[in-house]
Amino acid sequence: MFTIAASPYPYVLPSGSKPCLIVIDMQRDFVEAGGFGEALGNDVSLLTAIVPTVKRLLDCFRALNLPIVHTREAHKPDLSDCPPAKLKRGGASMKIGDLGPMGRILIDGEVGNELLPELRALPDELEITKPGKGAFYATALQDYLHDLEITHLLFAGVTTEVCVQTSMREANDRGYECLIVEDATESYFPEFKQAAIAMIIAQGGIVGWSASCEQVIAGLEQAYG
Ligand code: TIU
């Protein structure tokens, strides 16, 4: 048994378990100008700061031969998987499916929907599209994790209080032991990021744990190095 130093108390990795890194929505649509994030009225430049930290985590998981899943928030070109309630929300500038400078907003296959070049998935890593904010809704994620007998999930990506927190809550309700890597996640609203992490670890870790990339790498290298 190994542990990662974490809040609100150490995160335990039982012997024989293999944690999976879930990288949420590190796609151009949220991090680059001209995508969905900007269409919603956000300053997307805030999100680029975590790219090197997410890459460090990916490098660590790859070096230790641990599983990685990448998600993209994406809809089918005919929008048949986009509920009208989601379609009509958001800022006035551009809606899901509208044509922007990086192609149609939040549509699978468009340039804007691709993962950032430096964080691209390798061929042996699962990359899934998700039509919702959570990574489990209408995806094959749970079956994939079940087949690999994965019980421990580490979360990175954007945005902390929207897709990362939703995915973590979905995972928590499904019985997974979840940890958010606090400097590998970001929000357009720094105060929302802090609040989301505080909510996750409050009440004795009601949704899960939080740790820094440094703490995670130190724990994983001890356990699997
Ligand atoms: N708007 C916002 O903060 N986030 C999203 O719409 N999706 C994700 O968090 N990926």
PDB file of C-alpha atoms and ligand atoms in Angstrom:
ATOM      1  CA  MET A   1       0.000   0.000   0.000  1.00  0.00           C
ATOM      2  CA  PHE A   2       1.269   3.496  -0.931  1.00  0.00           C
ATOM      3  CA  THR A   3      -0.097   6.962  -0.325  1.00  0.00           C
ATOM      4  CA  ILE A   4      -0.140  10.361  -2.002  1.00  0.00           C
ATOM      5  CA  ALA A   5       0.098  13.321   0.384  1.00  0.00           C
ATOM      6  CA  ALA A   6      -3.265  15.014  -0.141  1.00  0.00           C
ATOM      7  CA  SER A   7      -6.099  17.006   1.405  1.00  0.00           C
ATOM      8  CA  PRO A   8      -8.093  16.348   3.510  1.00  0.00           C
ATOM      9  CA  TYR A   9      -5.876  13.323   4.366  1.00  0.00           C
ATOM     10  CA  PRO A  10      -3.535  10.951   2.516  1.00  0.00           C
ATOM     11  CA  TYR A  11      -4.901   9.258  -0.595  1.00  0.00           C
ATOM     12  CA  VAL A  12      -4.301   5.516  -0.420  1.00  0.00           C
ATOM     13  CA  LEU A  13      -3.271   3.416  -3.405  1.00  0.00           C
ATOM     14  CA  PRO A  14      -3.845  -0.214  -2.399  1.00  0.00           C
ATOM     15  CA  SER A  15      -1.280  -2.700  -3.690  1.00  0.00           C
ATOM     16  CA  GLY A  16      -2.391  -4.178  -6.976  1.00  0.00           C
ATOM     17  CA  SER A  17      -4.454  -1.127  -7.940  1.00  0.00           C
ATOM     18  CA  LYS A  18      -3.562   1.038 -10.929  1.00  0.00           C
ATOM     19  CA  PRO A  19      -4.805   4.627 -10.905  1.00  0.00           C
ATOM     20  CA  CYS A  20      -6.069   6.078 -14.169  1.00  0.00           C
ATOM     21  CA  LEU A  21      -5.462   9.694 -15.180  1.00  0.00           C
ATOM     22  CA  ILE A  22      -8.569  11.347 -16.641  1.00  0.00           C
ATOM     23  CA  VAL A  23      -7.677  14.497 -18.580  1.00  0.00           C
ATOM     24  CA  ILE A  24     -10.836  16.489 -19.099  1.00  0.00           C
ATOM     25  CA  ASP A  25     -11.395  18.555 -22.260  1.00  0.00           C
ATOM     26  CA  MET A  26      -7.899  19.989 -22.899  1.00  0.00           C
ATOM     27  CA  GLN A  27      -9.160  20.961 -26.348  1.00  0.00           C
ATOM     28  CA  ARG A  28      -8.722  24.082 -28.429  1.00  0.00           C
ATOM     29  CA  ASP A  29     -12.395  24.991 -27.950  1.00  0.00           C
ATOM     30  CA  PHE A  30     -11.705  25.909 -24.323  1.00  0.00           C
ATOM     31  CA  VAL A  31      -8.083  27.064 -24.318  1.00  0.00           C
ATOM     32  CA  GLU A  32      -7.628  28.963 -27.590  1.00  0.00           C
ATOM     33  CA  ALA A  33      -9.235  32.106 -28.936  1.00  0.00           C
ATOM     34  CA  GLY A  34     -12.159  31.565 -31.305  1.00  0.00           C
ATOM     35  CA  GLY A  35     -13.592  28.489 -29.553  1.00  0.00           C
ATOM     36  CA  PHE A  36     -16.517  27.713 -27.278  1.00  0.00           C
ATOM     37  CA  GLY A  37     -14.887  29.154 -24.145  1.00  0.00           C
ATOM     38  CA  GLU A  38     -14.428  32.539 -25.752  1.00  0.00           C
ATOM     39  CA  ALA A  39     -17.879  32.392 -27.334  1.00  0.00           C
ATOM     40  CA  LEU A  40     -19.247  32.140 -23.796  1.00  0.00           C
ATOM     41  CA  GLY A  41     -17.531  35.437 -22.991  1.00  0.00           C
ATOM     42  CA  ASN A  42     -14.495  34.097 -21.139  1.00  0.00           C
ATOM     43  CA  ASP A  43     -10.843  35.156 -21.085  1.00  0.00           C
ATOM     44  CA  VAL A  44      -9.349  31.878 -22.312  1.00  0.00           C
ATOM     45  CA  SER A  45      -5.726  32.918 -21.686  1.00  0.00           C
ATOM     46  CA  LEU A  46      -6.098  31.941 -18.009  1.00  0.00           C
ATOM     47  CA  LEU A  47      -6.284  28.275 -18.955  1.00  0.00           C
ATOM     48  CA  THR A  48      -2.985  27.989 -20.845  1.00  0.00           C
ATOM     49  CA  ALA A  49      -0.960  28.219 -17.605  1.00  0.00           C
ATOM     50  CA  ILE A  50      -1.715  24.590 -16.673  1.00  0.00           C
ATOM     51  CA  VAL A  51      -0.616  23.052 -19.993  1.00  0.00           C
ATOM     52  CA  PRO A  52       2.975  22.273 -18.820  1.00  0.00           C
ATOM     53  CA  THR A  53       1.660  20.762 -15.568  1.00  0.00           C
ATOM     54  CA  VAL A  54      -0.826  18.537 -17.406  1.00  0.00           C
ATOM     55  CA  LYS A  55       2.039  17.470 -19.694  1.00  0.00           C
ATOM     56  CA  ARG A  56       4.173  16.577 -16.641  1.00  0.00           C
ATOM     57  CA  LEU A  57       1.380  14.377 -15.352  1.00  0.00           C
ATOM     58  CA  LEU A  58       0.972  12.700 -18.735  1.00  0.00           C
ATOM     59  CA  ASP A  59       4.735  12.085 -18.899  1.00  0.00           C
ATOM     60  CA  CYS A  60       4.665  10.551 -15.413  1.00  0.00           C
ATOM     61  CA  PHE A  61       1.746   8.221 -16.174  1.00  0.00           C
ATOM     62  CA  ARG A  62       3.351   7.221 -19.484  1.00  0.00           C
ATOM     63  CA  ALA A  63       6.745   6.538 -17.859  1.00  0.00           C
ATOM     64  CA  LEU A  64       5.087   4.382 -15.175  1.00  0.00           C
ATOM     65  CA  ASN A  65       2.858   2.559 -17.667  1.00  0.00           C
ATOM     66  CA  LEU A  66      -0.346   3.712 -15.982  1.00  0.00           C
ATOM     67  CA  PRO A  67      -3.607   4.133 -17.930  1.00  0.00           C
ATOM     68  CA  ILE A  68      -4.716   7.513 -19.326  1.00  0.00           C
ATOM     69  CA  VAL A  69      -8.099   8.644 -20.645  1.00  0.00           C
ATOM     70  CA  HIS A  70      -8.599  11.916 -22.525  1.00  0.00           C
ATOM     71  CA  THR A  71     -12.041  13.451 -22.992  1.00  0.00           C
ATOM     72  CA  ARG A  72     -13.376  16.056 -25.393  1.00  0.00           C
ATOM     73  CA  GLU A  73     -16.696  17.832 -25.035  1.00  0.00           C
ATOM     74  CA  ALA A  74     -18.102  17.326 -28.510  1.00  0.00           C
ATOM     75  CA  HIS A  75     -21.325  16.969 -30.442  1.00  0.00           C
ATOM     76  CA  LYS A  76     -22.207  15.164 -33.644  1.00  0.00           C
ATOM     77  CA  PRO A  77     -22.315  17.393 -36.731  1.00  0.00           C
ATOM     78  CA  ASP A  78     -26.131  17.003 -36.903  1.00  0.00           C
ATOM     79  CA  LEU A  79     -26.403  18.023 -33.207  1.00  0.00           C
ATOM     80  CA  SER A  80     -28.639  15.007 -32.525  1.00  0.00           C
ATOM     81  CA  ASP A  81     -26.785  14.493 -29.230  1.00  0.00           C
ATOM     82  CA  CYS A  82     -27.186  18.104 -28.098  1.00  0.00           C
ATOM     83  CA  PRO A  83     -30.306  18.738 -26.033  1.00  0.00           C
ATOM     84  CA  PRO A  84     -32.187  21.930 -26.996  1.00  0.00           C
ATOM     85  CA  ALA A  85     -31.690  23.136 -23.418  1.00  0.00           C
ATOM     86  CA  LYS A  86     -27.897  23.062 -23.909  1.00  0.00           C
ATOM     87  CA  LEU A  87     -28.026  24.512 -27.408  1.00  0.00           C
ATOM     88  CA  LYS A  88     -29.900  27.627 -26.445  1.00  0.00           C
ATOM     89  CA  ARG A  89     -27.705  28.495 -23.440  1.00  0.00           C
ATOM     90  CA  GLY A  90     -24.570  30.589 -23.377  1.00  0.00           C
ATOM     91  CA  GLY A  91     -23.383  33.915 -24.628  1.00  0.00           C
ATOM     92  CA  ALA A  92     -24.788  35.709 -27.621  1.00  0.00           C
ATOM     93  CA  SER A  93     -21.675  35.645 -29.834  1.00  0.00           C
ATOM     94  CA  MET A  94     -21.688  32.043 -31.097  1.00  0.00           C
ATOM     95  CA  LYS A  95     -23.659  28.903 -30.296  1.00  0.00           C
ATOM     96  CA  ILE A  96     -22.735  25.212 -30.475  1.00  0.00           C
ATOM     97  CA  GLY A  97     -22.595  24.241 -34.161  1.00  0.00           C
ATOM     98  CA  ASP A  98     -22.000  27.793 -35.432  1.00  0.00           C
ATOM     99  CA  LEU A  99     -19.030  28.337 -37.728  1.00  0.00           C
ATOM    100  CA  GLY A 100     -16.098  29.996 -35.942  1.00  0.00           C
ATOM    101  CA  PRO A 101     -12.455  30.603 -36.848  1.00  0.00           C
ATOM    102  CA  MET A 102     -11.535  27.019 -35.819  1.00  0.00           C
ATOM    103  CA  GLY A 103     -14.508  25.377 -37.516  1.00  0.00           C
ATOM    104  CA  ARG A 104     -17.941  24.644 -36.073  1.00  0.00           C
ATOM    105  CA  ILE A 105     -18.084  25.293 -32.337  1.00  0.00           C
ATOM    106  CA  LEU A 106     -17.860  22.141 -30.165  1.00  0.00           C
ATOM    107  CA  ILE A 107     -18.381  19.751 -33.090  1.00  0.00           C
ATOM    108  CA  ASP A 108     -16.453  16.480 -33.305  1.00  0.00           C
ATOM    109  CA  GLY A 109     -13.939  16.464 -36.157  1.00  0.00           C
ATOM    110  CA  GLU A 110     -13.457  20.241 -36.308  1.00  0.00           C
ATOM    111  CA  VAL A 111     -10.028  21.788 -35.660  1.00  0.00           C
ATOM    112  CA  GLY A 112     -11.299  23.609 -32.576  1.00  0.00           C
ATOM    113  CA  ASN A 113     -12.449  20.357 -31.071  1.00  0.00           C
ATOM    114  CA  GLU A 114      -8.999  18.736 -31.192  1.00  0.00           C
ATOM    115  CA  LEU A 115      -6.868  18.259 -28.094  1.00  0.00           C
ATOM    116  CA  LEU A 116      -4.052  20.793 -27.766  1.00  0.00           C
ATOM    117  CA  PRO A 117      -1.105  19.580 -29.888  1.00  0.00           C
ATOM    118  CA  GLU A 118       1.222  19.253 -26.855  1.00  0.00           C
ATOM    119  CA  LEU A 119      -1.362  17.170 -24.960  1.00  0.00           C
ATOM    120  CA  ARG A 120      -2.469  14.867 -27.771  1.00  0.00           C
ATOM    121  CA  ALA A 121      -3.420  11.272 -26.886  1.00  0.00           C
ATOM    122  CA  LEU A 122      -0.997   8.495 -27.816  1.00  0.00           C
ATOM    123  CA  PRO A 123      -2.376   5.544 -29.815  1.00  0.00           C
ATOM    124  CA  ASP A 124      -2.672   3.292 -26.741  1.00  0.00           C
ATOM    125  CA  GLU A 125      -4.613   5.900 -24.730  1.00  0.00           C
ATOM    126  CA  LEU A 126      -8.403   6.148 -24.774  1.00  0.00           C
ATOM    127  CA  GLU A 127      -9.793   9.394 -26.218  1.00  0.00           C
ATOM    128  CA  ILE A 128     -13.536   9.771 -25.824  1.00  0.00           C
ATOM    129  CA  THR A 129     -16.041  12.391 -26.821  1.00  0.00           C
ATOM    130  CA  LYS A 130     -18.714  13.376 -24.333  1.00  0.00           C
ATOM    131  CA  PRO A 131     -21.892  15.300 -25.118  1.00  0.00           C
ATOM    132  CA  GLY A 132     -22.381  16.407 -21.513  1.00  0.00           C
ATOM    133  CA  LYS A 133     -20.293  18.081 -18.877  1.00  0.00           C
ATOM    134  CA  GLY A 134     -19.669  14.785 -17.075  1.00  0.00           C
ATOM    135  CA  ALA A 135     -17.361  12.144 -18.566  1.00  0.00           C
ATOM    136  CA  PHE A 136     -19.686   9.250 -17.690  1.00  0.00           C
ATOM    137  CA  TYR A 137     -22.935  10.488 -19.232  1.00  0.00           C
ATOM    138  CA  ALA A 138     -23.531   8.816 -22.646  1.00  0.00           C
ATOM    139  CA  THR A 139     -19.953   7.504 -22.927  1.00  0.00           C
ATOM    140  CA  ALA A 140     -18.182   4.151 -22.662  1.00  0.00           C
ATOM    141  CA  LEU A 141     -15.940   5.335 -19.811  1.00  0.00           C
ATOM    142  CA  GLN A 142     -17.426   3.171 -17.066  1.00  0.00           C
ATOM    143  CA  ASP A 143     -17.172  -0.019 -19.150  1.00  0.00           C
ATOM    144  CA  TYR A 144     -13.562   0.799 -20.020  1.00  0.00           C
ATOM    145  CA  LEU A 145     -12.609   1.348 -16.360  1.00  0.00           C
ATOM    146  CA  HIS A 146     -14.504  -1.761 -15.293  1.00  0.00           C
ATOM    147  CA  ASP A 147     -12.689  -3.909 -17.870  1.00  0.00           C
ATOM    148  CA  LEU A 148      -9.317  -2.678 -16.557  1.00  0.00           C
ATOM    149  CA  GLU A 149     -10.463  -3.149 -12.924  1.00  0.00           C
ATOM    150  CA  ILE A 150      -9.650   0.484 -12.175  1.00  0.00           C
ATOM    151  CA  THR A 151     -10.881   1.869  -8.864  1.00  0.00           C
ATOM    152  CA  HIS A 152      -8.744   5.022  -8.430  1.00  0.00           C
ATOM    153  CA  LEU A 153      -9.076   8.084 -10.684  1.00  0.00           C
ATOM    154  CA  LEU A 154      -6.917  11.211 -10.823  1.00  0.00           C
ATOM    155  CA  PHE A 155      -8.487  14.217 -12.542  1.00  0.00           C
ATOM    156  CA  ALA A 156      -6.894  17.065 -14.503  1.00  0.00           C
ATOM    157  CA  GLY A 157      -8.182  19.464 -17.148  1.00  0.00           C
ATOM    158  CA  VAL A 158     -10.746  22.187 -17.626  1.00  0.00           C
ATOM    159  CA  THR A 159     -12.774  23.734 -16.300  1.00  0.00           C
ATOM    160  CA  THR A 160     -12.517  22.903 -12.610  1.00  0.00           C
ATOM    161  CA  GLU A 161     -16.045  23.744 -11.552  1.00  0.00           C
ATOM    162  CA  VAL A 162     -17.800  22.615 -14.724  1.00  0.00           C
ATOM    163  CA  CYS A 163     -16.592  19.472 -16.527  1.00  0.00           C
ATOM    164  CA  VAL A 164     -13.941  18.389 -14.037  1.00  0.00           C
ATOM    165  CA  GLN A 165     -16.160  18.704 -10.992  1.00  0.00           C
ATOM    166  CA  THR A 166     -19.163  17.124 -12.769  1.00  0.00           C
ATOM    167  CA  SER A 167     -17.046  14.175 -13.898  1.00  0.00           C
ATOM    168  CA  MET A 168     -15.581  13.742 -10.428  1.00  0.00           C
ATOM    169  CA  ARG A 169     -19.018  13.761  -8.850  1.00  0.00           C
ATOM    170  CA  GLU A 170     -20.267  11.200 -11.386  1.00  0.00           C
ATOM    171  CA  ALA A 171     -17.230   9.031 -10.597  1.00  0.00           C
ATOM    172  CA  ASN A 172     -17.662   9.437  -6.842  1.00  0.00           C
ATOM    173  CA  ASP A 173     -21.273   8.260  -7.044  1.00  0.00           C
ATOM    174  CA  ARG A 174     -20.101   5.222  -9.006  1.00  0.00           C
ATOM    175  CA  GLY A 175     -17.738   4.247  -6.187  1.00  0.00           C
ATOM    176  CA  TYR A 176     -14.400   5.446  -7.566  1.00  0.00           C
ATOM    177  CA  GLU A 177     -11.748   6.942  -5.263  1.00  0.00           C
ATOM    178  CA  CYS A 178     -11.145  10.329  -6.883  1.00  0.00           C
ATOM    179  CA  LEU A 179      -8.373  12.898  -6.565  1.00  0.00           C
ATOM    180  CA  ILE A 180      -8.161  16.262  -8.309  1.00  0.00           C
ATOM    181  CA  VAL A 181      -4.687  17.514  -9.234  1.00  0.00           C
ATOM    182  CA  GLU A 182      -5.088  21.115  -8.140  1.00  0.00           C
ATOM    183  CA  ASP A 183      -2.416  22.748 -10.319  1.00  0.00           C
ATOM    184  CA  ALA A 184      -3.391  20.679 -13.374  1.00  0.00           C
ATOM    185  CA  THR A 185      -6.899  22.104 -13.481  1.00  0.00           C
ATOM    186  CA  GLU A 186      -8.108  25.637 -14.140  1.00  0.00           C
ATOM    187  CA  SER A 187     -11.184  27.782 -14.432  1.00  0.00           C
ATOM    188  CA  TYR A 188     -12.039  31.025 -16.214  1.00  0.00           C
ATOM    189  CA  PHE A 189     -12.936  32.172 -12.683  1.00  0.00           C
ATOM    190  CA  PRO A 190     -10.078  31.628 -10.180  1.00  0.00           C
ATOM    191  CA  GLU A 191     -12.488  31.986  -7.270  1.00  0.00           C
ATOM    192  CA  PHE A 192     -14.690  29.211  -8.712  1.00  0.00           C
ATOM    193  CA  LYS A 193     -11.653  26.903  -8.925  1.00  0.00           C
ATOM    194  CA  GLN A 194     -10.841  27.486  -5.263  1.00  0.00           C
ATOM    195  CA  ALA A 195     -14.473  27.002  -4.250  1.00  0.00           C
ATOM    196  CA  ALA A 196     -14.849  23.809  -6.314  1.00  0.00           C
ATOM    197  CA  ILE A 197     -11.775  22.227  -4.721  1.00  0.00           C
ATOM    198  CA  ALA A 198     -12.927  23.328  -1.268  1.00  0.00           C
ATOM    199  CA  MET A 199     -16.332  21.689  -1.896  1.00  0.00           C
ATOM    200  CA  ILE A 200     -14.742  18.455  -3.129  1.00  0.00           C
ATOM    201  CA  ILE A 201     -12.534  17.949  -0.072  1.00  0.00           C
ATOM    202  CA  ALA A 202     -14.939  19.358   2.551  1.00  0.00           C
ATOM    203  CA  GLN A 203     -16.755  17.140   5.029  1.00  0.00           C
ATOM    204  CA  GLY A 204     -13.947  14.597   5.162  1.00  0.00           C
ATOM    205  CA  GLY A 205     -13.560  14.342   1.391  1.00  0.00           C
ATOM    206  CA  ILE A 206     -17.223  14.072   0.456  1.00  0.00           C
ATOM    207  CA  VAL A 207     -16.323  13.924  -3.252  1.00  0.00           C
ATOM    208  CA  GLY A 208     -12.617  13.091  -3.002  1.00  0.00           C
ATOM    209  CA  TRP A 209      -9.095  14.340  -2.455  1.00  0.00           C
ATOM    210  CA  SER A 210      -6.910  17.161  -3.747  1.00  0.00           C
ATOM    211  CA  ALA A 211      -3.133  17.179  -4.214  1.00  0.00           C
ATOM    212  CA  SER A 212      -0.507  19.053  -6.222  1.00  0.00           C
ATOM    213  CA  CYS A 213       1.172  17.603  -9.302  1.00  0.00           C
ATOM    214  CA  GLU A 214       4.401  17.397  -7.256  1.00  0.00           C
ATOM    215  CA  GLN A 215       2.701  15.355  -4.519  1.00  0.00           C
ATOM    216  CA  VAL A 216       1.047  13.083  -7.092  1.00  0.00           C
ATOM    217  CA  ILE A 217       4.274  12.401  -8.971  1.00  0.00           C
ATOM    218  CA  ALA A 218       6.180  11.724  -5.729  1.00  0.00           C
ATOM    219  CA  GLY A 219       3.520   9.236  -4.591  1.00  0.00           C
ATOM    220  CA  LEU A 220       3.226   7.485  -7.945  1.00  0.00           C
ATOM    221  CA  GLU A 221       6.991   7.153  -8.389  1.00  0.00           C
ATOM    222  CA  GLN A 222       7.229   5.539  -4.982  1.00  0.00           C
ATOM    223  CA  ALA A 223       4.335   3.192  -5.697  1.00  0.00           C
ATOM    224  CA  TYR A 224       5.005   2.236  -9.316  1.00  0.00           C
ATOM    225  CA  GLY A 225       8.555   3.399 -10.116  1.00  0.00           C
TER     226      GLY A 225
HETATM  227  N1  TIU B   1     -17.920  26.795 -19.668  1.00  0.00           N
HETATM  228  C1  TIU B   1     -17.112  26.090 -18.927  1.00  0.00           C
HETATM  229  O1  TIU B   1     -16.507  26.560 -17.957  1.00  0.00           O
HETATM  230  N2  TIU B   1     -16.884  24.776 -19.236  1.00  0.00           N
HETATM  231  C2  TIU B   1     -17.519  24.023 -20.184  1.00  0.00           C
HETATM  232  O2  TIU B   1     -18.483  24.432 -20.826  1.00  0.00           O
HETATM  233  N3  TIU B   1     -17.034  22.761 -20.414  1.00  0.00           N
HETATM  234  C3  TIU B   1     -15.971  22.205 -19.695  1.00  0.00           C
HETATM  235  O3  TIU B   1     -15.737  22.531 -18.535  1.00  0.00           O
HETATM  236  N4  TIU B   1     -15.192  21.335 -20.330  1.00  0.00           N
END
